[in-house]
Every structure is written in structure tokens, then in C-alpha cells.
Short mmCIF file of C-alpha atoms and ligand atoms in Angstrom, two decimals:
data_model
loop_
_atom_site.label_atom_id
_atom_site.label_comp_id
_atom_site.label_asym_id
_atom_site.label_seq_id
_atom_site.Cartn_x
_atom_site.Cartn_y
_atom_site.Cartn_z
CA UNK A 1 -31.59 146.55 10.18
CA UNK A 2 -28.81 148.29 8.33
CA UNK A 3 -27.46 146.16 5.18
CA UNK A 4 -23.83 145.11 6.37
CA UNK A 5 -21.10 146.86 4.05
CA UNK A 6 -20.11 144.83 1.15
CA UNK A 7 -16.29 143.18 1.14
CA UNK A 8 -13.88 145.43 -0.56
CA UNK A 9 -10.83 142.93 -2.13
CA UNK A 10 -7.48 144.27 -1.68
CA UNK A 11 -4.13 143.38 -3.44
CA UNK A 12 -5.15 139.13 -2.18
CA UNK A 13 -6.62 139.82 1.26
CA UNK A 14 -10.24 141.36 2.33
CA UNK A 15 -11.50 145.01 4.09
CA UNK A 16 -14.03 143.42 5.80
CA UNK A 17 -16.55 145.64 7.91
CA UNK A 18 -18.23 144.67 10.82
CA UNK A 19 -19.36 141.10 12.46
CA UNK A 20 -18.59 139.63 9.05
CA UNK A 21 -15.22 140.67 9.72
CA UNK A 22 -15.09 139.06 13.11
CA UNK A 23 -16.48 135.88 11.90
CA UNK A 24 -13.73 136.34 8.68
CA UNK A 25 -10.99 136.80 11.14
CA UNK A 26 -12.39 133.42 13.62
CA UNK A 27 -12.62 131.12 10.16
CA UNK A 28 -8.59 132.17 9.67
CA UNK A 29 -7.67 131.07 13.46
CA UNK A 30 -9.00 127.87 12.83
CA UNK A 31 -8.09 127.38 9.31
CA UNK A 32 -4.45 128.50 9.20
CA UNK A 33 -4.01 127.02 12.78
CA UNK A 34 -1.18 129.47 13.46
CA UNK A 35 1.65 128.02 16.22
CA UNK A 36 1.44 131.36 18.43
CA UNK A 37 -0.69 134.91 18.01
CA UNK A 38 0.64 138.22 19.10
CA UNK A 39 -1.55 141.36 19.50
CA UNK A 40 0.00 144.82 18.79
CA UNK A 41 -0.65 147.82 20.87
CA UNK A 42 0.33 150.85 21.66
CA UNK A 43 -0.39 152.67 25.32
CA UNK A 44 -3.50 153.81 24.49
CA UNK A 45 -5.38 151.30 21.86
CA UNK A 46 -3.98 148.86 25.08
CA UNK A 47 -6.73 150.45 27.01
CA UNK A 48 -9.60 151.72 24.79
CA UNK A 49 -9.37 148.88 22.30
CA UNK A 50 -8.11 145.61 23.25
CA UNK A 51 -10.80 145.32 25.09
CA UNK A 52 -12.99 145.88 22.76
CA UNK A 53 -11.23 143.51 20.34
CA UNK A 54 -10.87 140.85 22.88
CA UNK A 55 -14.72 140.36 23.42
CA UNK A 56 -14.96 138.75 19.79
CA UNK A 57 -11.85 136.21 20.93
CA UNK A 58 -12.29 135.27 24.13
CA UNK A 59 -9.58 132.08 22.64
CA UNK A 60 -7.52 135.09 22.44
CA UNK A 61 -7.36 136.42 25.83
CA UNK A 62 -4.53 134.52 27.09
CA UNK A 63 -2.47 136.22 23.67
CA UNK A 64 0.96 138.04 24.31
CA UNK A 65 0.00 141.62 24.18
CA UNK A 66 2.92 143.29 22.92
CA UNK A 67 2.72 147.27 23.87
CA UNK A 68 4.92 150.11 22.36
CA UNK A 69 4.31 153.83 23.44
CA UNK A 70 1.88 156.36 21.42
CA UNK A 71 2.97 158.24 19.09
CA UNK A 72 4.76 159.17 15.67
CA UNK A 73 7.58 159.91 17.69
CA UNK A 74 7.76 156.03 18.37
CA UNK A 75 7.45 154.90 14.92
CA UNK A 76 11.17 154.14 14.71
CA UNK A 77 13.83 150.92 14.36
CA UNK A 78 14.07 151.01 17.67
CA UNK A 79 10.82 150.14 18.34
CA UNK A 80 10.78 147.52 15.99
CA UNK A 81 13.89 145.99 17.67
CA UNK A 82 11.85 145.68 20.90
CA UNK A 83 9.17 144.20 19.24
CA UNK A 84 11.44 141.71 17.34
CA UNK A 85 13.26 140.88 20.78
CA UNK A 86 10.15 139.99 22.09
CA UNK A 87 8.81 137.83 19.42
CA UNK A 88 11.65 136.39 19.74
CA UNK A 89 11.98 135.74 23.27
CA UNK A 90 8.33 134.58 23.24
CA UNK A 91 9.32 131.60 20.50
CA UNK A 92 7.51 133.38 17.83
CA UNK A 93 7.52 131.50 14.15
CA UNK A 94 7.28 131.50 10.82
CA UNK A 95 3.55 130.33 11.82
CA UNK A 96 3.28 132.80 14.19
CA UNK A 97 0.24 135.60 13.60
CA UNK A 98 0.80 139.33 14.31
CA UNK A 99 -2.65 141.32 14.97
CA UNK A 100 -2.26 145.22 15.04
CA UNK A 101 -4.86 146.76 16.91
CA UNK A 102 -4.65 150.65 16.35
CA UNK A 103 -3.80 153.65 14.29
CA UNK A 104 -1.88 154.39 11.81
CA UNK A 105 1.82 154.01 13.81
CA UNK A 106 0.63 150.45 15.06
CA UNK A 107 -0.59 149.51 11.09
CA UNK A 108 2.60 151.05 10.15
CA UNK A 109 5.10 149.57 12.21
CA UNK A 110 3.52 146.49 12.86
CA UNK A 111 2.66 145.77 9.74
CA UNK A 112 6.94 146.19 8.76
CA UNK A 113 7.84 144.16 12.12
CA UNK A 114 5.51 141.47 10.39
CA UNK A 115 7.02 141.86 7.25
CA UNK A 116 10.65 141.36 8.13
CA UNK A 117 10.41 138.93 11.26
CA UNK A 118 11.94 135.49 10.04
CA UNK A 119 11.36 136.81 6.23
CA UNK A 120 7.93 137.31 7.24
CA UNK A 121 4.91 136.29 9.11
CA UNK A 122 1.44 136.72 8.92
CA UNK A 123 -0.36 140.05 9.96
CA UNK A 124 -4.05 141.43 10.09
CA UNK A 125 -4.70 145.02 10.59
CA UNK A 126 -7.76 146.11 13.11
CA UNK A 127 -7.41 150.19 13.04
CA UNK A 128 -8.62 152.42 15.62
CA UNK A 129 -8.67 155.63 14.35
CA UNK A 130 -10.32 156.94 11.03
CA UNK A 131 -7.47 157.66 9.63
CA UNK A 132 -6.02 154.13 9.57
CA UNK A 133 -9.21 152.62 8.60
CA UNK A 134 -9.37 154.96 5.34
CA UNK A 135 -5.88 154.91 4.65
CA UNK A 136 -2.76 153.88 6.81
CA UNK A 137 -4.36 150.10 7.08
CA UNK A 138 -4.75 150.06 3.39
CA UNK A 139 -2.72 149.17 0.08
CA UNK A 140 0.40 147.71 1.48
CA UNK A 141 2.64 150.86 2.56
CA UNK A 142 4.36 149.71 5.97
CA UNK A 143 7.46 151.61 7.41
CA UNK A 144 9.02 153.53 9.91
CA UNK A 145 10.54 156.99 10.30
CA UNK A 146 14.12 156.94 10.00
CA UNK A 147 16.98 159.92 10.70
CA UNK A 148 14.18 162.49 11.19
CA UNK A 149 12.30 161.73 7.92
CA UNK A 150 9.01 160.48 7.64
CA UNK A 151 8.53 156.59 6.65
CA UNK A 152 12.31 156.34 4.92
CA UNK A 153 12.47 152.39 5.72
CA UNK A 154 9.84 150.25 4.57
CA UNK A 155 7.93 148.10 2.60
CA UNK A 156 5.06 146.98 0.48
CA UNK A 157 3.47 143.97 1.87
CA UNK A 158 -0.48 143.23 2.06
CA UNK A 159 -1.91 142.40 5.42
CA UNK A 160 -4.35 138.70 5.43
CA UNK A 161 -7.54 140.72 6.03
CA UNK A 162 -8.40 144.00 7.81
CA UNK A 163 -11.56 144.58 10.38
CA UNK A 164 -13.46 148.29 10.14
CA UNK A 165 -15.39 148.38 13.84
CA UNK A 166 -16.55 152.03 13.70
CA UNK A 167 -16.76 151.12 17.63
CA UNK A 168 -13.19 151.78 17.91
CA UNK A 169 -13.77 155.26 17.37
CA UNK A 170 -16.29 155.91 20.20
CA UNK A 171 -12.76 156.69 22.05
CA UNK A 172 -11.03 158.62 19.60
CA UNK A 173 -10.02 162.33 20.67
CA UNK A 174 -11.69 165.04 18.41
CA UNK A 175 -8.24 166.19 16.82
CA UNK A 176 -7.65 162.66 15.62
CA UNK A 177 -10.70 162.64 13.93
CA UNK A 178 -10.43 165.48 11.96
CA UNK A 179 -6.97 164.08 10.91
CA UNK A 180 -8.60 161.22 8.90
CA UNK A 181 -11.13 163.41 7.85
CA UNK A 182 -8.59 165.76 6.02
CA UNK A 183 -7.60 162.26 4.11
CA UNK A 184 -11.27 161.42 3.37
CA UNK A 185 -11.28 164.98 1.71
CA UNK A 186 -8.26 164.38 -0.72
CA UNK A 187 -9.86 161.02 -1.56
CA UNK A 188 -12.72 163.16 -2.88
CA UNK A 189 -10.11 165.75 -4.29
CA UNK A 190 -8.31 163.65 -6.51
CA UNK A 191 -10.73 161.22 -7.56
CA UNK A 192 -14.88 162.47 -7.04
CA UNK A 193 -15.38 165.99 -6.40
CA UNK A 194 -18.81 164.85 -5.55
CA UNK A 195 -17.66 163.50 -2.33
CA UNK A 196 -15.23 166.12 -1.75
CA UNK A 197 -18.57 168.27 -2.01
CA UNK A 198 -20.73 166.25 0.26
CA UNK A 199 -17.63 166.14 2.72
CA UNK A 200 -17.10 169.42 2.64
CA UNK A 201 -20.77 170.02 4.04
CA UNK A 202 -20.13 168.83 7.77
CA UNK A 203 -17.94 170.01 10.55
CA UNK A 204 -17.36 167.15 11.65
CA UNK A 205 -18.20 163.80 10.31
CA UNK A 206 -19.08 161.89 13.75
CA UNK A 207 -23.18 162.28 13.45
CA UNK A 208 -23.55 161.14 10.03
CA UNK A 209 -23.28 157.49 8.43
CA UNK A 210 -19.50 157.63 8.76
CA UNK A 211 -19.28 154.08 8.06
CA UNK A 212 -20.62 154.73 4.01
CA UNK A 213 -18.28 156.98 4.00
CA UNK A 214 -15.35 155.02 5.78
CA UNK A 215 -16.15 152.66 3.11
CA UNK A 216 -15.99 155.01 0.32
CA UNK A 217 -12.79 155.96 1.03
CA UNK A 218 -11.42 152.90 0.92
CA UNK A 219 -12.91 151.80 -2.13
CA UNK A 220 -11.19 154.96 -3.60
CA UNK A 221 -7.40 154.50 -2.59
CA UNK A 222 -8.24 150.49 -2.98
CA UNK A 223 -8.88 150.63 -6.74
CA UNK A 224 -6.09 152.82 -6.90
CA UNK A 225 -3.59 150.60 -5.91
CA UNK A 226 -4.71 147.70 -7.51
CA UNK A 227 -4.13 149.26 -10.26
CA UNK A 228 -0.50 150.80 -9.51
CA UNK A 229 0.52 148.63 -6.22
CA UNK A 230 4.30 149.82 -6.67
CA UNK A 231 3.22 153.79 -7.30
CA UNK A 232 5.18 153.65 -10.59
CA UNK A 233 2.24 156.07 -11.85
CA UNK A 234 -1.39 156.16 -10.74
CA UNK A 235 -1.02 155.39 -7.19
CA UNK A 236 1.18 158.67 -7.12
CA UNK A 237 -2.22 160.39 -7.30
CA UNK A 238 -2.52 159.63 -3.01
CA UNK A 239 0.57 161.49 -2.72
CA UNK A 240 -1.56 165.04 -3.20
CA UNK A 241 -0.86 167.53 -0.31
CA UNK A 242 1.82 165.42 1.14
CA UNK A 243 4.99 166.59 -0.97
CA UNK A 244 4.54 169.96 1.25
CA UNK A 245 2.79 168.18 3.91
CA UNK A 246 5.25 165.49 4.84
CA UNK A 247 7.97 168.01 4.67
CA UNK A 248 5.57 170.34 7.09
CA UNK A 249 5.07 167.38 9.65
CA UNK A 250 8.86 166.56 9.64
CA UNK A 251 9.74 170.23 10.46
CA UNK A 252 6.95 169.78 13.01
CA UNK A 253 8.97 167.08 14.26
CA UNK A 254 12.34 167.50 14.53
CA UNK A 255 12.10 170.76 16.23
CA UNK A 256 11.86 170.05 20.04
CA UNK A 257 10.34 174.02 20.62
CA UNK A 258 7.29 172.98 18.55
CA UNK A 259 4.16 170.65 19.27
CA UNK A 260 4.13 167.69 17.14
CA UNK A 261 1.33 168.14 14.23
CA UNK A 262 -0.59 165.15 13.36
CA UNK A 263 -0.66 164.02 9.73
CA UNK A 264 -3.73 165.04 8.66
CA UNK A 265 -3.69 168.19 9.88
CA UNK A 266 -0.39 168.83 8.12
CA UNK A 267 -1.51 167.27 4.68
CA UNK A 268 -4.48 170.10 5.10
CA UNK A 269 -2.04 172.68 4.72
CA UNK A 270 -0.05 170.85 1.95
CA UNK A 271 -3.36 170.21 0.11
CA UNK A 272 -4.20 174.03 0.22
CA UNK A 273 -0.71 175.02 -0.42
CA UNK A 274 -0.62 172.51 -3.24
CA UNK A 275 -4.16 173.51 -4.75
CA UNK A 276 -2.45 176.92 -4.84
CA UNK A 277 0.57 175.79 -7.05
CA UNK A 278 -2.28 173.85 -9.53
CA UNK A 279 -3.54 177.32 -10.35
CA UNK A 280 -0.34 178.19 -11.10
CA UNK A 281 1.16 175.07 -12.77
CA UNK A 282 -1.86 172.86 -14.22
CA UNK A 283 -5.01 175.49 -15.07
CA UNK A 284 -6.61 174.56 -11.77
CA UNK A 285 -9.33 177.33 -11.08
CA UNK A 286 -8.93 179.81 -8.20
CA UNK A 287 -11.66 179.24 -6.75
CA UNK A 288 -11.22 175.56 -6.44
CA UNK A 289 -8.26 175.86 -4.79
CA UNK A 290 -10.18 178.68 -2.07
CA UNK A 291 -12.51 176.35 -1.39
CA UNK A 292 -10.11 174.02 -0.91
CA UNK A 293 -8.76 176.49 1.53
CA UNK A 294 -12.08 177.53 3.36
CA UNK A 295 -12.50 173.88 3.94
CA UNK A 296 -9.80 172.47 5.50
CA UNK A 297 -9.54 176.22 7.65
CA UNK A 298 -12.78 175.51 8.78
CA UNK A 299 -12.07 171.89 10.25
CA UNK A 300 -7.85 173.02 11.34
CA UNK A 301 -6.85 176.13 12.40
CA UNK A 302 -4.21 178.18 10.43
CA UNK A 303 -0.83 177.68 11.97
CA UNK A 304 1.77 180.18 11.81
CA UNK A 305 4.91 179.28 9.43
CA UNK A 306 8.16 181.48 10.28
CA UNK A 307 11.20 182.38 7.60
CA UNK A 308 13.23 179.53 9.43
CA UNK A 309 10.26 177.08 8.68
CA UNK A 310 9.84 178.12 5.23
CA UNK A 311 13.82 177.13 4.69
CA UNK A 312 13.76 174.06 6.50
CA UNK A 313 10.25 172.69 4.44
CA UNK A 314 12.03 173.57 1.43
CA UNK A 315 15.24 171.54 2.56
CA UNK A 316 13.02 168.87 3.49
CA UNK A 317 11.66 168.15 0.01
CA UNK A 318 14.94 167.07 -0.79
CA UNK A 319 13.94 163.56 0.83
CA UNK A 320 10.84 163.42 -0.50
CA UNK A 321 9.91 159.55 -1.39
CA UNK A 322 8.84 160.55 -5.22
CA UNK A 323 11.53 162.43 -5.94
CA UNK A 324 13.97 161.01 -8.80
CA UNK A 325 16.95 161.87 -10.78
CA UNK A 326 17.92 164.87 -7.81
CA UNK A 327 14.28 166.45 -9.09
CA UNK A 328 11.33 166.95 -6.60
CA UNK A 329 8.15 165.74 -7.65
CA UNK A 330 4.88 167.18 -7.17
CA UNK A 331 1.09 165.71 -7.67
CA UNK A 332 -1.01 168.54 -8.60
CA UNK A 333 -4.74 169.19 -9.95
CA UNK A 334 -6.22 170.57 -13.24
CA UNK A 335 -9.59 170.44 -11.49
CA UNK A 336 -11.28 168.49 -8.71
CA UNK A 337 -10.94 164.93 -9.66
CA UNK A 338 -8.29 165.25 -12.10
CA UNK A 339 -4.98 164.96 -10.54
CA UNK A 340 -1.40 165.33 -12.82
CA UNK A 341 1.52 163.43 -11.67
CA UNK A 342 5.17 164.67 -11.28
CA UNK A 343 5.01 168.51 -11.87
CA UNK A 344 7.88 170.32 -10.95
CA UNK A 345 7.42 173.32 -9.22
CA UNK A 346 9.95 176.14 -9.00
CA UNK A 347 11.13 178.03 -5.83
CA UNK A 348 8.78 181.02 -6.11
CA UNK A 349 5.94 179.07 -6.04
CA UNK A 350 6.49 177.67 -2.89
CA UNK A 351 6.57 180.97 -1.18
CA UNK A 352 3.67 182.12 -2.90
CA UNK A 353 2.01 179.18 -1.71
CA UNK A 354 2.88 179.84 1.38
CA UNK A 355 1.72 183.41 1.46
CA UNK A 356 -1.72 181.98 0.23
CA UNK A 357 -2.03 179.93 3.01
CA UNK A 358 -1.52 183.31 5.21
CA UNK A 359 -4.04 185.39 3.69
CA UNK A 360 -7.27 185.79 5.05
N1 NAD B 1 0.65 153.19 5.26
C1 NAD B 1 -0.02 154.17 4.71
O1 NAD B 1 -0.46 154.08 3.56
C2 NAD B 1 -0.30 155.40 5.50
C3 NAD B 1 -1.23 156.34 5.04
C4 NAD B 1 -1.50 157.45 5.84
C5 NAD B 1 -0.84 157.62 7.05
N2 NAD B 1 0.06 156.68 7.45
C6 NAD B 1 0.76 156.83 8.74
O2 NAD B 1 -0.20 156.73 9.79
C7 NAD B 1 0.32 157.40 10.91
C8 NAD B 1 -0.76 158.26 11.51
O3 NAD B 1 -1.83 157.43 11.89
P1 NAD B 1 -2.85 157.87 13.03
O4 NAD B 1 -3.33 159.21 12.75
O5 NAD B 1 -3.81 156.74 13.17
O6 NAD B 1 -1.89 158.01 14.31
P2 NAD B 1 -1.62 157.13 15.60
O7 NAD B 1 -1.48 155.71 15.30
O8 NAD B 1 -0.48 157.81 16.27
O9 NAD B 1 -2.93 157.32 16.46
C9 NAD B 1 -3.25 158.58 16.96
C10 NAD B 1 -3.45 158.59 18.47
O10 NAD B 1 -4.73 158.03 18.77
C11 NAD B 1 -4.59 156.97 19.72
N3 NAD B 1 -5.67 156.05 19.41
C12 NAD B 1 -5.74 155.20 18.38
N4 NAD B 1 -6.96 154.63 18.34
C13 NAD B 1 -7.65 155.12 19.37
C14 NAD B 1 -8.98 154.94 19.85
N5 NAD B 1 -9.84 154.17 19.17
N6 NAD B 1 -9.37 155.59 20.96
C15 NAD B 1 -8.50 156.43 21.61
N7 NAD B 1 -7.24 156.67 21.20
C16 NAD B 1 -6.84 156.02 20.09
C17 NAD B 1 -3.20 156.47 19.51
O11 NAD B 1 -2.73 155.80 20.66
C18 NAD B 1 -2.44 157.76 19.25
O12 NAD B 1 -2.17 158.39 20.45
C19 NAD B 1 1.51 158.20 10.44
O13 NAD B 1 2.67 157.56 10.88
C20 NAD B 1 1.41 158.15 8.94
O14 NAD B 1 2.67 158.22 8.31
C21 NAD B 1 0.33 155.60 6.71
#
């Protein structure tokens, strides 16, 4: 029988893989005795995980299931205000318990609803989809898309535990896996180019021991934040690929004629785009920064960035969380593993970048 994943301690609450997780998550029902538990869903976790979830709890199946619709496009205060007004009218309290059960929007969201409802209640994360379980349920960062921009309103606040099932992802579409696969890459990027390597191997990541991996991850961007929870300097480090990417995924966004791009696969084109300013800005080799290219192209396929786009991205830096002092803020690379924190990159480079992304 397979060894069951060792704990990995957060900023004063557990990842917790597995049945241990499940029996972590019973022994804090009983011991914190909360007044009233809510479960957080959105359309689809509603169907393909609940269930799932609910099979460990059967004391939970009579919960309030609170639903809110799929999608980035959802992540937004007025979601939150419909989850509020139903706390509310449900006579949730400061002892109530808020469990989100799916990806990255639910973690997100729910995890700020939590945060904020009567000056805060308790929340555990169970995520869904690969990307939430190596990153988005992770090291505090809860929020919500505001005005058009990506996760403008939020804050840092730690979840009581969260539960990796690898189950969950039996149901997850193909496209969302790749998504949290582009994060698992910059884990390896910035800090073990060993496991950027041994990532870099496999299409896809479904057929090997994703779980080692899942955990991996984690145990990356956890040690990172414990160290810098607040991102005054380390922490900054996670940041690589989404200066360009967030900005990419916003344009992505706002603009009804386009399809919405999911996160991951726009921080694969800010990570190559990036790796190409590193050459140019921190000494980073060429030929890190192709592979970095041939990677990512391999698992996303190139998309197609007009002169509008180009002017809009570059606009859209302007909000960029790390900026300061009117400047924007880029983390770059010297080489694989060794990431440099708030380089400024001049307007030239950013087409250039661009234009590498093009080229065959
Ligand atoms: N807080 C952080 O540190 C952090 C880090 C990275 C990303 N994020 C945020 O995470 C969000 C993206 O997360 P995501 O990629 O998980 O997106 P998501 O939550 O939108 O989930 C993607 C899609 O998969 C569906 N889904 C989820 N689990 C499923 C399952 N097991 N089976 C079938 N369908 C399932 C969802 O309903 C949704 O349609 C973005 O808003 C991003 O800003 C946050």
C-alpha cells in the first residue's frame, strides 16, 4: 500500500492529503462544534464533487449548499453579496463554518466571503482542480476581480485546513488540467529546475504519480510564503509569468469578441514572454528561455496577439498588484531556479517579447 503523503504546515493550519485529511476535517466538526456549516459550490463542483465530498460526511448531508455559477467571469462582489445574503438569511454566525468545495474561483471567493462575513468566520478549502490544489487553495491570497482587473479586492487570510483528494480530478476537463500544470512548471522554474526538467518530460501529467507531484508543488509555494506571507520580497518570486500573464487574461476578458483564456494557459505565455525579457534584462541563457518556450507550446497552443492586444496588455500593466511608486514591476530569471525580483523592463522589450512568442 502506498505510504500516505506527509502533512505539509501552512501559515497555522494543515495541507492534509487523503483519508488523513478526512479524518482531520471530522476531528474539527466535533471539536470546534461550529453553530451552522455551509458548503460552497459552484454549478459544476455541485455535480461532480459534492458528491464525492459528501460520502466522507454523511452528518453533512442535510448542510446548506450554497451554489454560484462557473467561472472567472463570476468571481466578482456581486457574487459575494449573494453569498453574504444568504448566510445571512440562513442565520449564519460568527461560529458558523464555510467549506469551499472547488477550483480556484470557489477557494478564491469563498475563501474572501469567509474572511469578511461578521469580521470573519471559519473556512476550509477542498479544491477540485489541480490548479487550486497546487496553488489557488494555498498561502492565504483570497479575492475577487473588480472593474475588469484581475483579483483587485482581497485579502490574506489562512484557511483551518485544506483536503488534496486527487479523486476530484477524475472529472476535470483536459484544458483545466493543463492549466495547473503550467503552474506546477513555474514552481519548478523559479525554485528546482530539476522538477521543471522532470515536468517538462510528460504531455500530460494524468498517468503518472500526480499526487508526489501535487505535493511537491505545494511544498514549494508553502515554504515560500512562510517565509514572506505579505509578498514584501520572496513571495514575489510566484508572481513569474503573471506580470504579462494577468494583463493577457484580463484583455482575454474584457473583450466580449474573444473566448475567455484560463489562467494557466495565459501565465504560459507570460512565462515564455517573461523568460524572453530575462535574457535580455538578468543574463538568463537563450536557450533556457526556448525551452521554456517549446514546453509550454507543446502542452498550449500559440494564440494569436493583434496590434490592439499588444496596446491594451501594455495598458493593463498599469494595474498590476506589484507595481509601486507609478513603476511596473517585473519578476524575472538569471537561470532556472534563480528568480530576481522587481526588474523594470522598458517598452521595447515587451514587443520583442512578444515577437518571440510568434516565432516559430
Ligand atoms: N489565491 C491564489 O493564490 C491563486 C493562485 C492561482 C490562481 N488563483 C485563481 O484561481 C482561479 C482559477 O482557478 P481554476 O483554474 O481552478 O478555475 P475554476 O475555479 O474556474 O475551475 C475551472 C472549471 O473547472 C470546473 N471544475 C472544478 N473542479 C472540477 C472537477 N473536479 N470536475 C469537473 N469540473 C470541475 C469549475 O466549475 C470551472 O468550470 C483564478 O481566479 C485565479 O486568479 C488564485
Amino acid at each position: 500500500m502506498k505510504k500516505a503523503l506527509s502533512a505539509i504546515s501552512g501559515h497555522g493550519y494543515k495541507v492534509l492529503f487523503s483519508d488523513e485529511a478526512y479524518i482531520a476535517l471530522s476531528l474539527l466538526l466535533k471539536t470546534e462544534n461550529y453553530s451552522s456549516i455551509f458548503i460552497l459550490v459552484d454549478k459544476h463542483t455541485e455535480i461532480y464533487c459534492l458528491p464525492v465530498f459528501l460520502k466522507y460526511f454523511l452528518e453533512l448531508k442535510d448542510a446548506d449548499v450554497l451554489t454560484i455559477k462557473a467561472g472567472e467571469e463570476n468571481k466578482h462582489l456581486k457574487t459575494c453579496q449573494e453569498v453574504w445574503q444568504e448566510l445571512s438569511d440562513l442565520g449564519a454566525d460568527r461560529k458558523s463554518l464555510l467549506i469551499n468545495v472547488g477550483g480556484g474561483v470557489v477557494t478564491d471567493l469563498g475563501g474572501f466571503v469567509a474572511a469578511a462575513f461578521k469580521r470573519g468566520i471559519d473556512f476550509v478549502n477542498v479544491p477540485t482542480t489541480l490548479l487550486s490544489m497546487v496553488d489557488a487553495s494555498v498561502g492565504g491570497k483570497t479575492g475577487v476581480d473588480f472593474g475588469g482587473l484581475k483579483n483587485q479586492i482581497g485579502i490574506i487570510t489562512h484557511p483551518r485546513m485544506v483536503i488534496i483528494d486527487i479523486h476530484y480530478l477524475n472529472t476535470l476537463p483536459e484544458n483545466e488540467y493543463r492549466s495547473g500544470y503550467a503552474e506546477m512548471l513555474k514552481h519548478g522554474i523559479i525554485r528546482d529546475k530539476f522538477y521543471f526538467k522532470r515536468l517538462s518530460e510528460y504531455k500530460y501529467l494524468k498517468d503518472i504519480g500526480i499526487e508526489d507531484y501535487i505535493h511537491h508543488s505545494i511544498s514549494i509555494k508553502n515554504a515560500v510564503v512562510k517565509e514572506d506571507p505579505h509578498e514584501l520580497n520572496l513571495r514575489k518570486i510566484l508572481n513569474f509569468g503573471h506580470t504579462l500573464g494577468h494583463a493577457i487574461e484580463t484583455n482575454f476578458l474584457k473583450n466580449p469578441k474573444k473566448t475567455t483564456l484560463l489562467h494557466g494557459e495565459a501565465i504560459a505565455v507570460g512565462m515564455i514572454t517573461e523568460a524572453y525579457l530575462a535574457t535580455k534584462l538578468c543574463g538568463l541563457d537563450l536557450s533556457v528561455a526556448e525551452d521554456i518556450k517549446k514546453v509550454f507550446l507543446r502542452i498550449f497552443p500559440k494564440l494569436n496577439f493583434t496590434k490592439e492586444d499588444l496596446v491594451s496588455i501594455m495598458d493593463l500593466l498599469r494595474y498590476d498588484k506589484k507595481n509601486s511608486h507609478g513603476k511596473v514591476k517585473f519578476v524575472l530569471l538569471h537561470a532556472l531556479g534563480q528568480p530576481a525580483i522587481d526588474i523594470e523592463v522598458p517598452s521595447q522589450n515587451l514587443i520583442d517579447a512578444f515577437e518571440f512568442y510568434r516565432r516559430n
